[in-house]
Coordinates of C-alpha atoms and ligand atoms in Angstrom, one line a residue:
M1 CA -32.1 33.6 -66.6
N2 CA -28.4 33.6 -65.9
K3 CA -26.8 36.6 -66.9
F4 CA -23.6 34.8 -67.0
R5 CA -23.4 31.6 -69.3
R6 CA -19.8 30.7 -68.3
I7 CA -17.1 31.9 -64.9
G8 CA -13.9 31.1 -64.8
V9 CA -12.0 30.4 -61.1
L10 CA -8.7 30.6 -60.4
T11 CA -7.0 30.6 -57.4
S12 CA -3.8 32.7 -57.1
G13 CA -0.9 33.0 -54.4
G14 CA 0.4 31.3 -51.5
D15 CA -2.4 28.0 -51.5
A16 CA -4.2 26.9 -49.6
P17 CA -5.9 23.5 -48.1
G18 CA -9.5 23.4 -48.8
M19 CA -9.0 25.8 -52.6
N20 CA -9.3 22.1 -54.1
A21 CA -12.8 21.8 -51.8
A22 CA -13.6 25.2 -53.1
I23 CA -12.9 25.1 -57.0
R24 CA -15.4 22.2 -56.9
A25 CA -18.4 23.4 -54.9
I26 CA -17.4 26.6 -57.6
T27 CA -18.3 24.2 -60.4
R28 CA -20.5 22.1 -59.6
K29 CA -23.3 25.1 -57.6
A30 CA -22.1 26.5 -60.5
L31 CA -23.1 23.5 -63.1
E32 CA -26.2 22.8 -61.2
Q33 CA -27.5 26.1 -62.0
G34 CA -27.0 26.3 -66.0
V35 CA -23.0 28.3 -65.8
E36 CA -20.4 26.7 -67.6
V37 CA -17.2 27.0 -65.1
M38 CA -13.8 27.2 -66.6
G39 CA -10.9 26.5 -65.1
I40 CA -8.1 29.6 -64.9
I41 CA -4.5 27.1 -65.2
G42 CA -1.5 29.7 -62.2
G43 CA -3.5 32.4 -61.1
Y44 CA -3.9 34.9 -62.8
S45 CA -1.0 33.9 -65.2
G46 CA -3.3 31.4 -66.5
L47 CA -5.2 34.9 -68.3
I48 CA -2.5 36.0 -69.6
N49 CA -1.4 32.5 -71.5
E50 CA -4.4 31.7 -71.9
N51 CA -3.9 28.2 -69.6
I52 CA -7.9 27.7 -70.0
I53 CA -9.6 24.0 -69.6
P54 CA -13.8 23.3 -69.0
L55 CA -14.6 22.1 -65.1
T56 CA -16.9 19.4 -65.5
T57 CA -18.1 17.5 -62.1
G58 CA -15.7 14.6 -63.3
A59 CA -12.9 17.2 -63.0
V60 CA -13.6 17.5 -59.9
S61 CA -14.5 14.9 -58.7
N62 CA -12.0 13.1 -55.8
I63 CA -9.9 16.7 -55.2
I64 CA -11.8 17.5 -51.8
T65 CA -9.5 15.5 -50.0
H66 CA -6.4 16.9 -51.5
G67 CA -4.0 19.9 -50.7
G68 CA -2.6 22.3 -53.1
T69 CA -5.3 23.3 -56.0
I70 CA -5.8 21.6 -58.9
L71 CA -5.3 24.9 -61.1
Y72 CA -2.1 25.5 -59.4
S73 CA -1.1 29.1 -58.1
N74 CA 1.4 31.3 -59.3
R75 CA 2.6 35.4 -59.0
C76 CA 2.4 37.1 -61.4
V77 CA 4.2 40.3 -61.8
E78 CA 2.7 41.1 -64.9
F79 CA -1.0 41.1 -64.3
K80 CA -0.5 43.7 -62.3
T81 CA 0.5 46.2 -65.2
E82 CA -1.9 47.6 -67.8
E83 CA 0.1 45.1 -70.6
G84 CA -0.9 42.3 -69.1
M85 CA -4.4 43.1 -67.4
Q86 CA -5.5 44.0 -71.6
K87 CA -4.0 40.7 -72.3
A88 CA -6.4 38.6 -69.2
I89 CA -9.5 41.1 -70.7
A90 CA -8.4 39.2 -74.7
T91 CA -8.9 36.1 -72.6
C92 CA -12.0 36.7 -70.6
K93 CA -13.4 38.1 -74.3
K94 CA -11.7 34.5 -76.1
F95 CA -12.6 31.8 -73.8
N96 CA -16.5 34.1 -73.2
I97 CA -16.0 34.3 -69.3
D98 CA -18.5 36.2 -68.2
A99 CA -17.3 36.6 -64.6
I100 CA -14.9 35.0 -61.6
V101 CA -14.0 33.7 -59.1
A102 CA -10.8 34.2 -57.5
I103 CA -9.9 32.2 -54.2
G104 CA -6.9 33.9 -52.7
G105 CA -5.3 36.6 -50.0
D106 CA -5.2 40.2 -49.9
G107 CA -2.9 40.6 -53.7
T108 CA -5.3 38.2 -55.4
F109 CA -7.9 40.8 -53.5
R110 CA -6.3 43.2 -56.1
G111 CA -6.0 41.5 -59.0
A112 CA -9.8 40.6 -59.4
T113 CA -11.0 44.0 -57.7
D114 CA -8.5 45.6 -60.9
L115 CA -10.1 42.8 -63.3
T116 CA -13.5 44.1 -61.7
L117 CA -12.6 47.7 -63.1
H118 CA -12.1 46.6 -66.0
G119 CA -15.5 45.5 -66.9
V120 CA -15.2 41.4 -65.7
P121 CA -17.5 40.7 -62.4
T122 CA -14.8 38.8 -60.1
I123 CA -16.1 37.7 -56.4
G124 CA -13.0 36.7 -53.9
V125 CA -12.6 33.8 -51.5
T126 CA -10.7 33.6 -49.1
G127 CA -8.1 31.0 -49.1
T128 CA -5.0 31.3 -47.1
I129 CA -3.3 29.8 -44.0
D130 CA -1.9 32.9 -42.7
N131 CA -5.6 34.2 -41.6
D132 CA -4.1 37.3 -42.3
I133 CA -7.3 38.8 -43.7
T134 CA -8.4 41.6 -41.3
A135 CA -12.4 41.6 -42.6
T136 CA -12.6 37.9 -42.2
D137 CA -12.6 35.8 -39.0
Y138 CA -11.7 33.0 -40.8
S139 CA -10.0 32.0 -44.8
V140 CA -9.6 28.4 -45.7
G141 CA -6.5 26.4 -45.3
F142 CA -5.8 28.5 -41.7
D143 CA -7.4 25.3 -39.6
T144 CA -5.4 22.5 -41.4
A145 CA -2.2 24.7 -41.6
M146 CA -2.6 24.6 -37.6
N147 CA -3.7 21.5 -37.4
T148 CA -0.2 20.8 -39.3
V149 CA 1.5 22.5 -36.1
L150 CA 0.7 20.1 -34.0
D151 CA 1.6 17.7 -35.1
T152 CA 4.8 18.6 -35.7
V153 CA 5.7 19.9 -32.7
D154 CA 4.5 17.3 -30.9
H155 CA 6.6 15.4 -32.4
L156 CA 8.8 17.5 -31.6
R157 CA 8.2 17.1 -27.2
D158 CA 8.5 13.6 -27.7
T159 CA 12.1 14.2 -28.1
C160 CA 12.5 17.6 -26.4
E161 CA 10.8 15.3 -23.2
S162 CA 12.8 13.0 -23.6
H163 CA 16.3 14.7 -23.2
A164 CA 14.5 17.8 -21.0
R165 CA 15.5 19.6 -24.6
C166 CA 13.8 23.2 -25.6
N167 CA 12.6 23.9 -29.2
V168 CA 12.3 27.3 -30.7
V169 CA 9.7 26.7 -33.7
E170 CA 9.0 29.3 -36.3
V171 CA 5.9 29.4 -38.2
M172 CA 4.6 31.1 -41.2
G173 CA 1.6 33.8 -40.9
R174 CA 3.3 36.8 -42.7
D175 CA 2.3 39.7 -40.1
C176 CA -0.4 37.8 -38.7
G177 CA 0.5 35.4 -35.1
Q178 CA -2.3 33.6 -35.6
I179 CA -0.5 29.8 -36.0
A180 CA 1.7 31.1 -33.7
L181 CA -1.1 32.1 -31.0
Q182 CA -3.1 29.8 -31.5
T183 CA -1.0 26.5 -32.5
G184 CA 1.2 28.3 -29.0
I185 CA -1.4 27.4 -26.7
A186 CA -2.8 23.8 -27.3
C187 CA 1.4 22.4 -27.9
G188 CA 1.6 23.5 -25.2
A189 CA 4.2 25.4 -25.7
V190 CA 6.1 28.0 -22.6
A191 CA 6.4 31.2 -24.6
I192 CA 4.7 32.7 -27.1
C193 CA 5.7 35.7 -29.3
I194 CA 4.0 37.4 -32.0
P195 CA 4.3 40.9 -34.3
E196 CA 1.1 42.3 -32.4
I197 CA 1.8 42.2 -29.2
P198 CA 5.7 43.1 -27.7
F199 CA 8.0 40.2 -26.5
D200 CA 9.2 39.5 -22.9
E201 CA 12.6 38.2 -24.1
E202 CA 13.7 38.6 -20.3
F203 CA 10.1 37.6 -19.1
A204 CA 10.1 33.9 -21.0
I205 CA 13.9 33.1 -20.2
E206 CA 13.1 34.0 -16.8
K207 CA 9.6 31.9 -17.1
I208 CA 11.7 28.7 -19.2
K209 CA 14.1 29.1 -15.6
S210 CA 11.7 28.1 -12.9
A211 CA 9.5 25.7 -15.2
K212 CA 13.3 24.3 -15.2
A213 CA 14.2 24.6 -11.7
A214 CA 10.0 23.0 -11.2
G215 CA 11.4 20.2 -13.2
K216 CA 9.9 20.3 -16.1
R217 CA 11.8 17.9 -19.1
G218 CA 10.6 19.9 -22.6
M219 CA 10.1 23.0 -23.3
I220 CA 8.5 24.1 -27.0
V221 CA 8.9 28.0 -27.6
M222 CA 6.8 29.2 -30.1
V223 CA 7.4 32.1 -32.7
S224 CA 5.7 34.0 -35.9
E225 CA 8.6 34.4 -38.8
G226 CA 6.9 37.6 -38.7
V227 CA 8.5 38.6 -35.9
T228 CA 11.8 40.3 -36.9
A229 CA 15.6 41.5 -35.1
T230 CA 17.7 43.6 -36.6
D231 CA 21.4 43.0 -37.5
E232 CA 25.0 45.3 -36.7
N233 CA 24.4 46.8 -41.3
G234 CA 20.9 47.1 -40.8
K235 CA 19.0 44.3 -42.4
K236 CA 16.1 42.6 -40.3
I237 CA 16.2 39.0 -39.9
P238 CA 14.2 36.7 -38.0
Y239 CA 14.4 36.5 -34.2
G240 CA 13.6 32.4 -33.8
E241 CA 17.2 31.3 -34.5
I242 CA 18.6 34.4 -32.2
L243 CA 15.8 33.5 -29.0
E244 CA 17.7 30.0 -30.1
A245 CA 21.3 31.0 -29.0
R246 CA 19.5 33.8 -25.9
I247 CA 17.3 30.7 -23.7
E248 CA 20.7 28.2 -24.3
E249 CA 23.3 30.7 -23.1
E250 CA 20.5 32.7 -20.5
T251 CA 19.3 28.7 -19.3
G252 CA 21.7 26.2 -20.1
I253 CA 19.0 24.3 -21.6
E254 CA 19.9 22.6 -24.6
T255 CA 17.6 24.5 -27.3
K256 CA 17.1 23.8 -31.0
F257 CA 15.0 25.7 -34.0
A258 CA 12.6 24.1 -36.3
R259 CA 11.5 26.1 -39.0
L260 CA 8.5 25.1 -40.5
A261 CA 8.1 26.7 -43.3
H262 CA 5.8 25.1 -46.1
I263 CA 5.4 21.6 -44.6
V264 CA 2.4 23.9 -43.5
R265 CA 1.0 24.4 -46.0
G266 CA 0.1 20.6 -47.5
G267 CA -1.8 17.9 -46.3
S268 CA -5.4 17.0 -46.6
P269 CA -8.2 19.2 -45.7
T270 CA -9.4 19.1 -41.7
L271 CA -13.4 19.0 -41.8
R272 CA -13.6 22.7 -40.9
D273 CA -11.4 23.4 -44.6
R274 CA -12.7 21.7 -46.7
L275 CA -16.7 22.9 -44.7
T276 CA -15.9 26.2 -44.8
A277 CA -14.6 26.1 -48.9
T278 CA -17.6 24.3 -50.1
K279 CA -20.0 27.2 -48.2
M280 CA -18.1 29.8 -49.7
G281 CA -17.7 28.4 -53.1
V282 CA -21.7 27.7 -53.0
F283 CA -22.2 31.5 -51.2
A284 CA -19.5 33.1 -54.3
V285 CA -21.6 31.6 -57.3
E286 CA -25.2 32.8 -55.1
L287 CA -23.4 36.4 -55.3
L288 CA -22.9 36.4 -58.9
L289 CA -26.4 35.1 -60.0
E290 CA -27.9 37.2 -57.9
G291 CA -25.9 40.0 -60.3
K292 CA -23.0 40.6 -57.7
S293 CA -19.6 42.2 -58.1
N294 CA -16.9 42.7 -56.5
R295 CA -17.6 41.2 -53.2
V296 CA -14.9 39.2 -50.9
V297 CA -17.1 36.5 -49.4
I298 CA -16.2 36.2 -45.9
E299 CA -16.9 34.4 -42.3
E300 CA -18.9 36.7 -39.3
N301 CA -20.2 35.6 -36.2
G302 CA -20.2 31.7 -38.1
E303 CA -21.9 33.6 -41.1
I304 CA -20.6 33.1 -44.4
T305 CA -21.5 36.6 -45.7
D306 CA -20.0 39.5 -48.1
L307 CA -18.5 42.2 -48.1
D308 CA -16.9 44.9 -50.7
I309 CA -13.3 43.8 -52.1
V310 CA -12.2 47.3 -51.6
F311 CA -13.9 48.1 -48.2
A312 CA -12.5 44.7 -47.4
L313 CA -8.9 45.9 -48.6
T314 CA -8.9 49.3 -47.2
T315 CA -9.3 47.4 -43.7
D316 CA -6.6 45.3 -44.3
R317 CA -4.7 48.4 -44.3
M318 CA -6.6 50.3 -41.7
Y319 CA -5.4 47.2 -39.1
K320 CA -1.6 46.7 -40.5
N321 CA -0.8 50.6 -40.1
K322 CA -0.1 50.7 -44.0
L323 CA -3.9 53.0 -45.2
K324 CA -2.8 55.3 -48.2
D325 CA -3.2 59.5 -48.6
G326 CA -7.4 59.6 -49.9
D327 CA -8.1 56.0 -49.1
L328 CA -10.3 57.3 -46.4
D329 CA -12.0 60.1 -49.0
K330 CA -14.8 57.7 -50.1
Y331 CA -16.1 56.4 -47.5
T332 CA -19.1 57.8 -45.1
E333 CA -18.6 58.3 -41.3
E334 CA -21.1 55.3 -40.6
E335 CA -18.3 53.5 -42.9
I336 CA -14.6 54.0 -41.1
A337 CA -16.7 53.7 -37.9
E338 CA -17.6 50.1 -39.6
M339 CA -13.2 49.5 -40.7
H340 CA -12.6 50.6 -37.3
R341 CA -15.3 47.9 -35.8
I342 CA -14.4 45.4 -37.7
C343 CA -10.4 46.2 -36.6
D344 CA -11.0 46.7 -31.8
K345 CA -12.7 43.0 -32.7
R346 CA -9.9 41.4 -34.6
A347 CA -6.8 43.5 -31.8
A348 CA -9.0 42.7 -29.0
E349 CA -9.3 39.0 -29.4
I350 CA -5.7 38.4 -30.6
K351 CA -4.5 40.2 -26.5
E352 CA -7.7 38.5 -25.2
L353 CA -6.1 35.3 -26.4
Y354 CA -2.3 36.4 -25.5
E355 CA -3.3 37.7 -22.1
M356 CA -4.9 33.7 -21.5
S357 CA -1.9 31.9 -22.4
Y358 CA 0.5 34.0 -20.0
D359 CA -0.9 32.3 -17.2
I360 CA -1.2 28.8 -19.1
C361 CA 1.7 28.5 -20.4
K362 CA 4.8 27.4 -18.2
Ligands
ADP401 P1 -2.3 36.6 -51.9 O1 -3.9 36.4 -52.7 O2 -2.3 35.8 -51.1 O3 -2.0 37.6 -50.6 P2 -0.1 37.8 -53.3 O4 0.2 38.6 -52.6 O5 1.1 37.1 -54.0 O6 -0.7 36.3 -53.3 O7 -0.4 37.7 -55.0 C1 -1.0 36.7 -56.0 C2 -1.2 37.3 -56.8 O8 -2.3 38.7 -57.2 C3 0.5 38.4 -57.5 O9 1.3 37.1 -58.1 C4 -1.1 38.9 -58.6 O10 -1.1 38.2 -60.3 C5 -1.9 40.2 -58.2 N1 -2.2 40.3 -57.8 C6 -1.1 41.2 -56.2 N2 -0.8 42.6 -56.2 C7 -2.0 43.1 -57.5 C8 -2.0 45.0 -57.6 N3 -2.1 45.6 -56.5 N4 -3.1 44.7 -58.6 C9 -3.1 43.8 -60.1 N5 -3.5 42.6 -59.0 C10 -2.2 42.0 -58.6

């Protein structure tokens, strides 16, 4: 006998291709287990505004190929307040929603853990193109976003080659350079600039000069949006456009700048994202049915598994040097060591890939 008769599903924060595949899997797995599913529209704001629809097998038909999210997404400030939370809890009671699966990134999981604390069991599914959640090797949307970058930059390369031009390409990722690093390597960029590793501008410019001298015509330089410079008023500004100007000035090569921005957030999900979203969605429902709550579904070494949400969020803050006073107080030495292991693993993977790219990107 299931503890739950009806669950809710929502997508929140930045959208990511594959979120629909996750919604579909959650809906169908739950229905198969005799649990009804309600779609919460517009992330946490749907809980506040009572914007809720029933999801059936048919309602999630033909969405696995679609980017975006059929449940829409929203950034809901009111949900962070106690008043907003009380409205959300009242909505769950009114619609008999016994538990929630929340698909999104770290902000979404902070909301999920708050809901759990207020008595609504919640499971998180990682969905963000940035792959910036330290505790998971992979988040839904990352592969599609990178393939979109690849496709777009291949177009730029063609025209760079014709005109012997350089194109600096800025891609999303917030503080995480994984999209820039992996696509930079795969696009054959001559230089890659990410927030995790100091960028040697002089070295990159010398590399571009020698490539030109050796006869190379088209050049791509990949920059992550998280890399910033400071202007004369002390304000942080994106580094990509500054680098564009410097390359042109120093090398004499005509240089353009392209910000791919939200283009990369849409599009039909790749096989990797459809499959991972499906596996994660099914796993999330299984966790709920096992009576688990406040867990986030992650991928580790190719396996779908789960972690405590607060542990995952704390590990994330540790990796990003954003730990707050008392964050580690409730953890044992073993748990803190595990957090360090996860952070070190991620840092080592990025460093290894970046160092490899030094020899290949020419
Ligand atoms: P992402 O999940 O992609 O990181 P956001 O950081 O924008 O996206 O968070 C998505 C939503 O999650 C927010 O609009 C808000 O409703 C909720 N949220 C974020 N942070 C918190 C928090 N500290 N407490 C409660 N809810 C939060």
